[in-house]
Coordinates of C-alpha atoms in Angstrom, one line a residue:
Chain A
X255 CA 0.0 0.0 0.0
X256 CA 1.7 3.2 -1.1
X257 CA 0.6 6.3 0.6
X258 CA 1.7 9.5 -1.0
X259 CA 1.8 12.3 1.4
X260 CA 2.9 15.7 0.3
X261 CA 5.5 17.0 2.6
X262 CA 5.4 20.6 3.8
X263 CA 8.8 21.7 5.2
X264 CA 8.5 24.2 7.9
X265 CA 11.7 26.2 7.5
X266 CA 11.0 29.8 7.3
X267 CA 12.3 30.6 3.9
X268 CA 10.2 27.9 2.2
X269 CA 6.9 28.7 3.9
X270 CA 7.1 32.3 3.0
X271 CA 7.8 31.6 -0.7
X272 CA 4.7 32.7 -2.7
X273 CA 4.5 29.4 -4.6
X274 CA 4.5 27.4 -1.4
X275 CA 2.0 29.6 0.2
X276 CA -0.3 29.3 -2.8
X277 CA 0.0 25.5 -2.8
X278 CA -0.8 25.4 0.9
X279 CA -3.8 27.7 0.5
X280 CA -5.1 25.5 -2.3
X281 CA -4.7 22.4 -0.2
X282 CA -6.5 24.0 2.7
X283 CA -9.3 25.2 0.5
X284 CA -9.7 21.7 -1.1
X285 CA -9.9 20.2 2.4
X286 CA -12.3 22.8 3.6
X287 CA -14.5 22.3 0.6
X288 CA -14.7 18.5 1.2
X289 CA -15.3 18.9 5.0
X290 CA -18.1 21.4 4.3
X291 CA -19.7 18.8 1.9
X292 CA -19.4 16.2 4.6
X293 CA -21.3 18.4 7.0
X294 CA -23.9 19.2 4.4
X295 CA -24.6 15.6 3.4
X296 CA -24.9 14.7 7.1
X297 CA -27.5 17.5 7.6
X298 CA -29.2 16.2 4.5
X299 CA -29.4 12.7 6.0
X300 CA -30.9 14.0 9.2
X301 CA -33.3 16.2 7.3
X302 CA -34.5 13.1 5.4
X303 CA -35.3 11.2 8.6
X304 CA -37.0 14.3 10.0
X305 CA -39.0 14.8 6.8
X306 CA -40.1 11.1 6.7
X307 CA -41.1 11.1 10.3
X308 CA -42.8 14.5 9.9
X309 CA -45.0 13.3 7.1
X310 CA -45.7 10.0 8.9
X311 CA -46.9 11.8 12.0
X312 CA -48.6 14.6 10.1
X313 CA -50.7 12.3 7.9
X314 CA -51.0 9.3 10.2
X315 CA -51.8 10.9 13.5
X316 CA -55.0 12.4 12.4
X317 CA -56.2 8.9 11.3
X318 CA -55.3 7.2 14.5
X319 CA -58.3 6.6 16.7
X320 CA -59.7 3.9 18.9
X321 CA -61.5 2.5 15.9
X322 CA -58.2 1.5 14.4
X323 CA -57.9 -1.2 17.1
X324 CA -61.6 -2.2 17.3
X325 CA -62.9 -2.3 13.7
X326 CA -62.1 -4.3 10.6
X327 CA -60.7 -3.0 7.4
X328 CA -63.7 -1.3 5.7
X329 CA -65.0 -1.4 2.1
X330 CA -64.3 1.9 0.3
X331 CA -66.4 4.8 1.4
X332 CA -67.2 3.6 4.9
X333 CA -65.6 3.8 8.4
X334 CA -63.4 1.2 9.7
X335 CA -60.1 0.2 11.4
X336 CA -57.2 -2.1 11.0
X337 CA -58.0 -4.7 13.7
X338 CA -57.9 -7.8 11.5
X339 CA -54.6 -6.6 9.9
X340 CA -53.0 -5.8 13.2
X341 CA -54.0 -9.2 14.6
X342 CA -52.9 -11.0 11.4
X343 CA -49.5 -9.3 11.5
X344 CA -49.0 -10.1 15.1
X345 CA -49.9 -13.8 14.6
X346 CA -47.7 -14.2 11.6
X347 CA -44.8 -12.4 13.1
X348 CA -45.3 -14.4 16.3
X349 CA -45.2 -17.7 14.5
X350 CA -42.2 -16.7 12.4
X351 CA -40.4 -15.7 15.5
X352 CA -41.1 -19.0 17.2
X353 CA -39.9 -20.9 14.1
X354 CA -37.0 -18.7 13.0
X355 CA -35.3 -17.7 16.3
X356 CA -34.7 -21.2 17.8
X357 CA -33.4 -22.6 14.5
X358 CA -31.3 -19.5 13.9
X359 CA -29.9 -19.7 17.4
X360 CA -28.9 -23.3 17.0
X361 CA -27.2 -22.7 13.7
X362 CA -25.4 -19.8 15.3
X363 CA -24.4 -22.1 18.1
X364 CA -22.9 -24.6 15.6
X365 CA -20.9 -21.8 13.9
X366 CA -19.6 -20.4 17.2
X367 CA -19.2 -23.5 19.3
X368 CA -19.0 -27.0 17.7
X369 CA -18.0 -26.0 14.2
X370 CA -16.1 -22.8 14.8
X371 CA -13.0 -23.9 12.8
X372 CA -14.8 -26.4 10.5
X373 CA -14.4 -25.9 6.8
X374 CA -18.1 -26.3 6.3
X375 CA -18.8 -23.4 8.7
X376 CA -17.1 -21.0 6.3
X377 CA -19.5 -22.2 3.6
X378 CA -22.5 -21.9 5.9
X379 CA -21.4 -18.4 6.9
X380 CA -21.0 -17.3 3.3
X381 CA -24.4 -18.7 2.2
X382 CA -26.1 -17.3 5.3
X383 CA -24.7 -13.8 4.5
X384 CA -26.1 -14.2 0.9
X385 CA -29.5 -15.1 2.4
X386 CA -29.3 -12.2 4.7
X387 CA -29.1 -9.7 1.9
X388 CA -31.1 -11.7 -0.7
X389 CA -34.1 -9.8 -2.1
X390 CA -37.1 -10.6 0.2
X391 CA -39.4 -10.9 -2.8
X392 CA -37.5 -14.0 -3.9
X393 CA -38.3 -15.6 -0.5
X394 CA -41.9 -14.8 -1.3
X395 CA -41.7 -16.5 -4.7
X396 CA -40.0 -19.5 -3.0
X397 CA -42.6 -19.9 -0.3
X398 CA -45.3 -19.5 -2.9
X399 CA -44.0 -22.5 -4.9
X400 CA -43.2 -24.4 -1.7
X401 CA -46.4 -23.9 0.3
X402 CA -49.1 -22.0 -1.6
X403 CA -49.0 -24.2 -4.7
X404 CA -49.2 -27.6 -2.9
X405 CA -51.9 -26.3 -0.6
X406 CA -53.8 -24.8 -3.4
X407 CA -54.5 -21.5 -1.7
X408 CA -52.9 -18.5 0.1
X409 CA -52.6 -18.9 3.8
X410 CA -51.4 -17.3 7.0
X411 CA -49.1 -20.3 7.4
X412 CA -47.3 -19.5 4.1
X413 CA -46.9 -15.9 5.3
X414 CA -45.4 -17.0 8.6
X415 CA -43.0 -19.4 6.9
X416 CA -41.9 -16.7 4.5
X417 CA -41.2 -14.3 7.4
X418 CA -39.4 -17.1 9.3
X419 CA -37.1 -17.7 6.3
X420 CA -36.3 -14.0 6.4
X421 CA -35.7 -13.9 10.1
X422 CA -33.4 -17.0 10.1
X423 CA -30.2 -15.5 8.6
X424 CA -30.5 -12.4 10.8
X425 CA -30.6 -14.6 14.0
X426 CA -27.8 -16.9 12.7
X427 CA -25.6 -13.9 12.1
X428 CA -26.2 -12.1 15.4
X429 CA -26.2 -15.2 17.6
X430 CA -22.9 -16.3 16.2
X431 CA -21.3 -12.9 16.7
X432 CA -22.6 -12.6 20.2
X433 CA -21.5 -16.2 21.2
X434 CA -18.0 -15.4 19.8
X435 CA -17.8 -12.5 22.2
X436 CA -18.0 -14.8 25.2
X437 CA -14.5 -15.4 26.4
X438 CA -13.1 -18.9 25.9
X439 CA -11.7 -18.9 29.4
X440 CA -15.3 -19.2 30.7
X441 CA -15.9 -22.3 28.5
X442 CA -12.6 -23.8 29.5
X443 CA -13.3 -23.2 33.2
X444 CA -16.6 -25.0 32.8
X445 CA -15.0 -27.8 30.8
X446 CA -12.3 -28.2 33.5
X447 CA -15.1 -28.9 36.0
X448 CA -16.1 -31.8 33.9
X449 CA -19.3 -30.3 32.5
X450 CA -20.3 -31.7 29.1
X451 CA -20.2 -29.4 26.2
X452 CA -23.9 -29.1 25.7
X453 CA -24.3 -27.9 29.3
X454 CA -21.4 -25.5 28.9
X455 CA -23.2 -24.0 25.8
X456 CA -26.6 -23.8 27.5
X457 CA -25.5 -22.7 30.9
X458 CA -22.3 -20.7 30.3
X459 CA -22.3 -19.4 26.7
X460 CA -26.0 -18.7 26.4
X461 CA -26.1 -17.1 29.8
X462 CA -23.1 -14.9 29.1
X463 CA -24.3 -13.9 25.7
X464 CA -27.9 -13.5 26.9
X465 CA -28.5 -9.8 26.3
X466 CA -26.7 -10.0 22.9
X467 CA -28.9 -12.9 21.8
X468 CA -32.0 -11.1 22.8
X469 CA -30.8 -8.1 20.8
X470 CA -30.4 -10.2 17.8
X471 CA -33.9 -11.6 18.3
X472 CA -35.4 -8.1 18.6
X473 CA -33.6 -7.0 15.5
X474 CA -35.0 -10.0 13.6
X475 CA -38.5 -9.2 14.8
X476 CA -38.1 -5.6 13.8
X477 CA -36.9 -6.7 10.4
X478 CA -39.8 -9.0 9.6
X479 CA -42.5 -6.7 11.1
X480 CA -42.2 -4.3 8.2
X481 CA -41.6 -6.9 5.4
X482 CA -44.2 -6.6 2.7
X483 CA -42.9 -8.2 -0.5
X484 CA -42.8 -11.8 0.8
X485 CA -46.4 -11.5 2.1
X486 CA -47.9 -10.3 -1.2
X487 CA -48.2 -13.8 -2.5
X488 CA -48.1 -16.0 0.6
X489 CA -50.7 -14.7 3.1
X490 CA -52.2 -12.3 0.5
X491 CA -54.8 -10.3 2.3
X492 CA -58.2 -10.7 3.9
X493 CA -60.8 -8.0 4.2
X494 CA -62.6 -9.7 7.0
X495 CA -61.8 -11.0 10.5
X496 CA -60.0 -14.3 10.3
X497 CA -57.8 -15.9 12.9
X498 CA -57.5 -19.0 10.8
X499 CA -54.0 -19.5 9.7
X500 CA -55.1 -21.8 7.0
X501 CA -56.9 -19.0 5.1
X502 CA -55.6 -15.9 3.5
X503 CA -54.8 -13.5 6.3
X504 CA -54.9 -9.8 6.6
X505 CA -51.7 -8.1 7.6
X506 CA -50.6 -4.5 8.1
X507 CA -48.0 -4.2 5.3
X508 CA -50.1 -5.6 2.5
X509 CA -53.2 -3.6 3.7
X510 CA -51.0 -0.5 3.6
X511 CA -49.9 -1.3 0.1
X512 CA -53.4 -2.0 -1.2
X513 CA -55.0 1.0 0.5
X514 CA -52.2 3.4 -0.4
X515 CA -52.4 2.4 -4.1
X516 CA -56.2 2.9 -4.1
X517 CA -58.0 6.0 -5.2
X518 CA -60.2 6.3 -2.0
X519 CA -59.4 9.0 0.5
X520 CA -60.4 7.1 3.6
X521 CA -58.4 4.0 2.6
X522 CA -55.4 6.2 2.1
X523 CA -55.9 7.7 5.5
X524 CA -56.0 4.2 7.0
X525 CA -52.8 3.4 5.1
X526 CA -51.1 6.3 6.7
X527 CA -52.3 5.3 10.1
X528 CA -51.0 1.8 9.5
X529 CA -47.7 3.1 8.3
X530 CA -47.3 5.1 11.4
X531 CA -48.1 2.1 13.6
X532 CA -45.5 -0.1 11.8
X533 CA -42.8 2.5 11.9
X534 CA -43.3 3.1 15.6
X535 CA -43.2 -0.6 16.2
X536 CA -40.1 -1.1 14.2
X537 CA -38.2 1.9 15.5
X538 CA -39.3 1.0 19.1
X539 CA -37.9 -2.5 18.7
X540 CA -34.7 -1.2 17.1
X541 CA -34.2 1.3 20.0
X542 CA -34.9 -1.3 22.5
X543 CA -32.3 -3.6 21.0
X544 CA -29.8 -0.7 21.0
X545 CA -30.5 0.1 24.7
X546 CA -30.1 -3.6 25.6
X547 CA -26.8 -3.8 23.9
X548 CA -25.6 -0.5 25.4
X549 CA -26.6 -1.7 28.9
X550 CA -24.6 -4.9 28.2
X551 CA -21.5 -3.2 27.2
X552 CA -21.7 -0.8 30.2
X553 CA -22.1 -3.9 32.5
X554 CA -18.8 -5.2 31.1
X555 CA -17.2 -1.8 31.8
Chain B
X89 CA -22.5 -45.1 35.7
X90 CA -25.6 -44.8 33.5
X91 CA -25.4 -41.0 33.8
X92 CA -21.8 -41.0 32.5
X93 CA -22.8 -42.9 29.5
X94 CA -25.8 -40.8 28.9
X95 CA -23.9 -37.5 28.8
X96 CA -21.7 -38.0 25.7
X97 CA -24.6 -39.4 23.9
X98 CA -26.7 -36.3 24.6
X99 CA -23.8 -34.1 23.7
X100 CA -23.4 -35.9 20.4
X101 CA -27.1 -35.5 19.8
X102 CA -26.9 -31.7 20.5
X103 CA -23.9 -31.5 18.3
X104 CA -25.7 -33.3 15.5
X105 CA -28.8 -31.2 15.9
X106 CA -26.9 -27.9 15.5
X107 CA -24.9 -29.4 12.6
X108 CA -28.1 -30.5 10.9
X109 CA -29.7 -27.2 11.2
X110 CA -26.6 -25.4 10.0
X111 CA -26.8 -27.7 6.9
X112 CA -30.4 -26.6 6.5
X113 CA -29.1 -23.1 5.7
X114 CA -27.3 -24.6 2.7
X115 CA -30.4 -26.6 1.7
X116 CA -32.5 -23.5 2.0
X117 CA -30.5 -21.6 -0.6
X118 CA -30.3 -24.6 -2.8
X119 CA -34.0 -25.1 -2.6
X120 CA -34.7 -21.4 -3.4
X121 CA -32.5 -21.8 -6.5
X122 CA -34.1 -25.1 -7.5
X123 CA -37.7 -23.8 -7.2
X124 CA -36.8 -20.7 -9.2
X125 CA -35.2 -22.8 -11.9
X126 CA -38.0 -25.3 -12.1
X127 CA -40.6 -22.4 -12.2
X128 CA -38.8 -20.7 -15.1
X129 CA -38.7 -23.8 -17.4
X130 CA -42.1 -23.2 -19.1
X131 CA -41.4 -19.7 -20.4
X132 CA -37.8 -20.6 -21.4
X133 CA -39.0 -23.6 -23.3
X134 CA -41.7 -21.5 -25.0
X135 CA -39.6 -18.4 -25.8
X136 CA -36.0 -19.5 -25.4
X137 CA -33.4 -16.9 -25.0
X138 CA -35.5 -14.2 -26.7
X139 CA -37.0 -13.9 -23.2
X140 CA -33.9 -12.0 -22.2
X141 CA -33.4 -9.9 -25.3
X142 CA -36.9 -9.1 -26.3
X143 CA -38.4 -5.9 -25.0
X144 CA -42.0 -6.8 -25.7
X145 CA -43.9 -7.7 -22.4
X146 CA -47.5 -8.4 -23.1
X147 CA -49.6 -10.6 -20.9
X148 CA -52.6 -10.3 -23.2
X149 CA -50.8 -12.0 -26.1
X150 CA -48.8 -14.1 -23.7
X151 CA -45.5 -12.8 -25.0
X152 CA -42.8 -11.9 -22.5
X153 CA -39.6 -10.0 -23.0
X154 CA -37.6 -9.2 -19.9
X155 CA -35.1 -6.7 -21.3
X156 CA -36.8 -3.5 -20.1
X157 CA -37.2 -4.8 -16.6
X158 CA -33.6 -6.1 -16.4
X159 CA -32.1 -2.9 -17.8
X160 CA -34.2 -0.6 -15.6
X161 CA -33.3 -2.6 -12.5
X162 CA -29.7 -2.0 -13.3
X163 CA -30.2 1.7 -14.2
X164 CA -32.1 2.5 -11.0
X165 CA -29.5 0.7 -8.8
X166 CA -26.6 2.4 -10.5
X167 CA -28.1 5.9 -10.3
X168 CA -29.0 5.2 -6.6
X169 CA -25.3 4.3 -6.0
X170 CA -24.0 7.3 -7.9
X171 CA -26.1 9.5 -5.6
X172 CA -25.8 7.5 -2.5
X173 CA -22.2 6.6 -2.2
X174 CA -20.7 10.1 -2.0
X175 CA -23.4 11.0 0.5
X176 CA -22.7 7.9 2.6
X177 CA -19.0 8.6 2.4
X178 CA -19.5 12.2 3.6
X179 CA -21.6 11.1 6.5
X180 CA -19.2 8.4 7.5
X181 CA -16.3 10.9 7.3
X182 CA -18.4 13.3 9.5
X183 CA -19.1 10.6 12.0
X184 CA -15.5 9.2 12.3
X185 CA -13.3 12.2 11.6
X186 CA -15.1 15.5 12.1
X187 CA -17.7 15.4 14.9
X188 CA -17.1 15.2 18.6
X189 CA -18.5 12.1 20.3
X190 CA -21.6 13.9 21.7
X191 CA -22.7 14.7 18.2
X192 CA -21.5 11.5 16.5
X193 CA -23.6 9.3 18.8
X194 CA -27.1 10.8 18.2
X195 CA -26.3 11.3 14.5
X196 CA -25.2 7.7 14.2
X197 CA -28.4 6.6 15.9
X198 CA -30.5 8.7 13.5
X199 CA -28.8 7.1 10.6
X200 CA -29.4 3.6 12.0
X201 CA -33.1 4.5 12.5
X202 CA -33.2 5.5 8.9
X203 CA -31.9 2.1 8.0
X204 CA -34.6 0.4 10.1
X205 CA -37.6 2.1 8.5
X206 CA -39.4 -0.6 6.4
X207 CA -39.2 -0.2 2.7
X208 CA -43.0 0.1 2.3
X209 CA -42.8 3.3 4.4
X210 CA -40.2 4.7 2.0
X211 CA -42.5 3.8 -0.9
X212 CA -45.5 5.4 0.5
X213 CA -43.6 8.5 1.5
X214 CA -42.1 8.6 -1.9
X215 CA -45.4 8.3 -3.7
X216 CA -47.4 10.8 -1.6
X217 CA -44.8 13.3 -0.3
X218 CA -41.6 13.1 -2.3
X219 CA -42.9 12.6 -5.8
X220 CA -45.5 15.4 -5.9
X221 CA -43.1 17.9 -4.5
X222 CA -39.5 17.3 -5.3
X223 CA -39.9 14.7 -8.0
X224 CA -42.4 16.8 -10.1
X225 CA -40.3 19.9 -9.6
X226 CA -37.2 18.1 -10.8
X227 CA -39.0 16.7 -13.8
X228 CA -40.4 20.1 -14.7
X229 CA -36.9 21.5 -14.5
X230 CA -35.3 18.8 -16.6
X231 CA -38.1 19.0 -19.2
X232 CA -37.5 22.8 -19.6
X233 CA -33.8 22.9 -19.4
X234 CA -32.3 19.5 -20.3
X235 CA -34.8 18.0 -22.7
X236 CA -34.3 20.5 -25.5
X237 CA -30.5 19.7 -25.7
X238 CA -30.1 17.7 -28.9
X239 CA -28.3 14.4 -28.2
X240 CA -28.9 13.8 -24.5
X241 CA -32.2 15.6 -24.4
X242 CA -34.5 12.5 -24.8
X243 CA -32.9 11.1 -21.7
X244 CA -34.7 13.6 -19.6
X245 CA -38.0 14.1 -21.4
X246 CA -41.1 13.1 -19.5
X247 CA -44.4 14.4 -18.3
X248 CA -44.0 16.0 -14.9
X249 CA -45.9 13.4 -12.9
X250 CA -43.3 13.1 -10.2
X251 CA -43.0 9.3 -10.5
X252 CA -40.6 7.5 -12.7
X253 CA -37.2 5.8 -12.9
X254 CA -35.2 8.7 -11.6
X255 CA -37.6 9.3 -8.6
X256 CA -37.3 5.6 -7.8
X257 CA -33.5 5.9 -7.9
X258 CA -33.6 8.8 -5.4
X259 CA -35.8 6.9 -3.0
X260 CA -33.4 3.9 -3.4
X261 CA -30.5 6.2 -2.7
X262 CA -32.2 7.5 0.5
X263 CA -32.7 3.8 1.5
X264 CA -29.2 2.6 0.9
X265 CA -27.3 5.6 2.4
X266 CA -27.8 4.6 6.0
X267 CA -26.9 1.0 5.2
X268 CA -23.6 1.9 3.4
X269 CA -22.8 4.7 5.9
X270 CA -23.1 2.3 8.9
X271 CA -20.6 -0.1 7.3
X272 CA -18.2 2.6 6.1
X273 CA -18.2 4.0 9.6
X274 CA -17.3 0.7 11.1
X275 CA -14.5 0.2 8.5
X276 CA -13.1 3.7 9.0
X277 CA -12.9 3.3 12.8
X278 CA -10.5 0.4 12.2
X279 CA -7.8 2.7 10.9
X280 CA -5.0 2.9 13.5
X281 CA -4.7 6.3 15.0
X282 CA -1.0 6.2 14.6
X283 CA -1.3 6.2 10.8
X284 CA -3.6 9.3 10.8
X285 CA -1.5 11.1 13.4
X286 CA 1.7 10.6 11.4
X287 CA 0.0 12.0 8.3
X288 CA -1.2 15.0 10.2
X289 CA 2.3 15.3 11.7
X290 CA 3.7 15.6 8.2
X291 CA 1.4 18.6 7.6
X292 CA -1.4 16.9 5.7
X293 CA -4.8 18.6 5.6
X294 CA -7.9 16.7 6.8
X295 CA -9.0 15.8 3.3
X296 CA -5.5 14.5 2.5
X297 CA -5.5 12.3 5.5
X298 CA -8.9 10.9 4.6
X299 CA -8.3 10.6 0.9
X300 CA -4.7 9.3 1.0
X301 CA -4.5 7.4 4.3
X302 CA -8.0 6.4 5.5
X303 CA -9.5 5.4 2.2
X304 CA -6.5 3.4 0.9
X305 CA -6.4 1.6 4.2
X306 CA -10.1 0.8 4.0
X307 CA -10.3 0.0 0.3
X308 CA -11.6 -3.6 0.6
X309 CA -14.1 -2.7 3.3
X310 CA -15.4 0.3 1.4
X311 CA -15.8 -1.7 -1.8
X312 CA -17.6 -4.4 0.1
X313 CA -20.0 -1.9 1.7
X314 CA -20.8 -0.3 -1.7
X315 CA -21.4 -3.8 -3.3
X316 CA -23.7 -4.7 -0.4
X317 CA -25.6 -1.4 -1.0
X318 CA -25.8 -2.3 -4.7
X319 CA -27.2 -5.7 -3.8
X320 CA -29.8 -4.1 -1.7
X321 CA -30.7 -1.5 -4.4
X322 CA -31.1 -4.2 -7.0
X323 CA -33.5 -6.3 -5.0
X324 CA -35.5 -3.6 -3.3
X325 CA -39.2 -4.1 -4.0
X326 CA -41.8 -2.1 -2.3
X327 CA -40.2 1.4 -2.3
X328 CA -39.6 1.0 -6.1
X329 CA -43.1 -0.4 -6.8
X330 CA -44.8 2.7 -5.4
X331 CA -42.9 5.3 -7.4
X332 CA -41.5 3.8 -10.6
X333 CA -44.8 4.0 -12.6
X334 CA -44.9 0.4 -13.7
X335 CA -44.6 0.5 -17.5
X336 CA -43.0 -2.3 -19.4
X337 CA -41.5 -0.2 -22.1
X338 CA -37.9 0.5 -22.9
X339 CA -38.0 4.2 -23.0
X340 CA -35.1 6.5 -23.7
X341 CA -35.9 8.8 -20.8
X342 CA -34.7 8.1 -17.3
X343 CA -37.3 10.5 -16.0
X344 CA -40.2 8.6 -17.3
X345 CA -42.1 5.6 -15.9
X346 CA -40.5 2.1 -16.0
X347 CA -40.5 -1.2 -14.1
X348 CA -37.8 -3.2 -12.3
X349 CA -37.7 -6.9 -11.9
X350 CA -39.0 -6.8 -8.4
X351 CA -41.7 -4.3 -9.0
X352 CA -43.0 -6.4 -11.9
X353 CA -43.2 -9.4 -9.7
X354 CA -44.9 -7.5 -6.9
X355 CA -47.4 -6.0 -9.2
X356 CA -48.3 -8.9 -11.5
X357 CA -47.7 -12.1 -9.7
X358 CA -51.0 -12.5 -7.9
X359 CA -53.0 -11.4 -11.0
X360 CA -51.1 -13.6 -13.5
X361 CA -53.7 -16.1 -14.8
X362 CA -51.8 -17.8 -17.6
X363 CA -49.1 -20.3 -16.4
X364 CA -46.7 -18.7 -18.9
X365 CA -47.1 -15.3 -17.2
X366 CA -46.4 -16.8 -13.8
X367 CA -43.4 -18.6 -15.2
X368 CA -42.1 -15.4 -16.8
X369 CA -42.3 -13.6 -13.5
X370 CA -40.5 -16.5 -11.8
X371 CA -37.8 -16.3 -14.5
X372 CA -37.4 -12.6 -13.8
X373 CA -37.0 -13.6 -10.1
X374 CA -34.3 -16.2 -11.1
X375 CA -32.5 -13.5 -13.1
X376 CA -32.6 -11.1 -10.1
X377 CA -31.3 -14.0 -7.9
X378 CA -28.4 -14.6 -10.2
X379 CA -27.5 -10.9 -10.5
X380 CA -27.7 -10.2 -6.7
X381 CA -25.9 -13.5 -5.9
X382 CA -22.9 -12.4 -8.0
X383 CA -22.9 -8.9 -6.5
X384 CA -23.3 -10.1 -2.9
X385 CA -20.7 -12.8 -3.4
X386 CA -18.2 -10.1 -4.6
X387 CA -19.1 -8.0 -1.6
X388 CA -18.6 -10.8 0.8
X389 CA -15.2 -11.7 -0.7
X390 CA -14.0 -8.1 -0.3
X391 CA -15.3 -8.1 3.3
X392 CA -13.7 -11.4 4.0
X393 CA -10.4 -10.0 2.8
X394 CA -10.9 -7.2 5.3
X395 CA -11.4 -9.6 8.1
X396 CA -8.2 -11.4 7.3
X397 CA -6.3 -8.1 7.1
X398 CA -7.7 -7.2 10.6
X399 CA -6.7 -10.6 11.9
X400 CA -3.1 -10.2 11.1

């Protein structure tokens, strides 16, 4: 790596030469220009977040009322809420969490504990990273072919499975990272006491990495709560109350999508309210995860 | 005695369980690929390679050409990168080199929150807030000032509706900026302070330190971050679907409406009645899978190199 650094000698004669002074001024101006740009783009980034939140609250807050949580999604032109969509989203995210997190945790356990130096682990890590950033709509297509086509209809199960597939790589990644942070001396101390490996993992590694593992789980839930694309052709949507996972199921993201794209004013207002709800939930989960992680690192000093 | 014999057995069981589930990750990716390949056989048998080079997408006559969607997917992602990467770089520089800790922390959190906002929110905001204000104003401006220019003019001609390929690219840029910024920041903080200090000691300006010391040191990580951002921009669905205008035509203008691979799938998949249409959309998905797989694989290889470099 060659690093070219212009040298500025500081003997009196050279600094005061007009050429040197011009060069120096030009370098300083270049630097100042770029640093000003860095400040400006940072301000731009913050402004974007503020603008998005501003419009979300501005448009969404007026549509938030108790009805949102007590009534079903309405036909166009009449009053209603988002109850079926909220419940559907909660159920599918819940099932996806129950499916995806334990599996992801165990895969992360293999990568960090049993198979830390195994060749196959490098492959699993690589593939997991690919899955982590793979377009979520492809997961939707996959689950459509895997579940919806054999079943013959859209269903809440299919939606939950799609979400679980998306949560899985997130959990694998975070749980491996968090387990690797646990000092090996703890594992060795436990092993020296004659404790079998599985109990070392369950009672030492998991316990030491506890807050970190929870952070990963929260981030995974945050990620799948807002996912829309994989639900479009798995759980589809349902205008009516249905807690039956074997049927098409209403869910917030798809309702927002359909209502926002519609020409009806009251549907659009509901879409904004739903968007506000989802954003608050996702940002709340993200902030909770951050606080948890900060508390953990403070505990360690 | 029996307990002693039980323990290794249980341990082996637990070991095998975690190993088996780890293998399921590989099976999962293989299964996704297999389902996409099987699903795309009908349209490829019917139309052959013309699927990829024809620009005629017509569900009514059951003829499918994917060229517009593929090209516009690449165009939106590249424009998003061209806008997003300098901005991400600027913010990362601000966070790591310019701001004191008490500013860097809240700004860093704000950027991370921007990354956590679901894409459907970006889409909705883009359609109802961004497109009617900024997007339309920009299109009116390019229509008046750039479109009359002879050779490149047609690139910018469009009705000022606000939505279109360029608007989608800007929304994509806003989405990938926090993502790339967060990774660049993490990479920039790995530069040893001694390196920077010695450059400052030689009389380098801030920009020279960043451009000639920090950036060369972080080359692999920066490229990896940009490629991950590209992968994200290529596959992003909801945000694009809202604002791109959904038109399967290969238009010369980057301001006009278009369709990406993912927006076509999101819009048409549920309504596709003919098996050939469904298969065409799955084939589009397979194409997207292959493109993003290559991009993400390159990104991971760069980041892997970074990890090795940090290890030594």
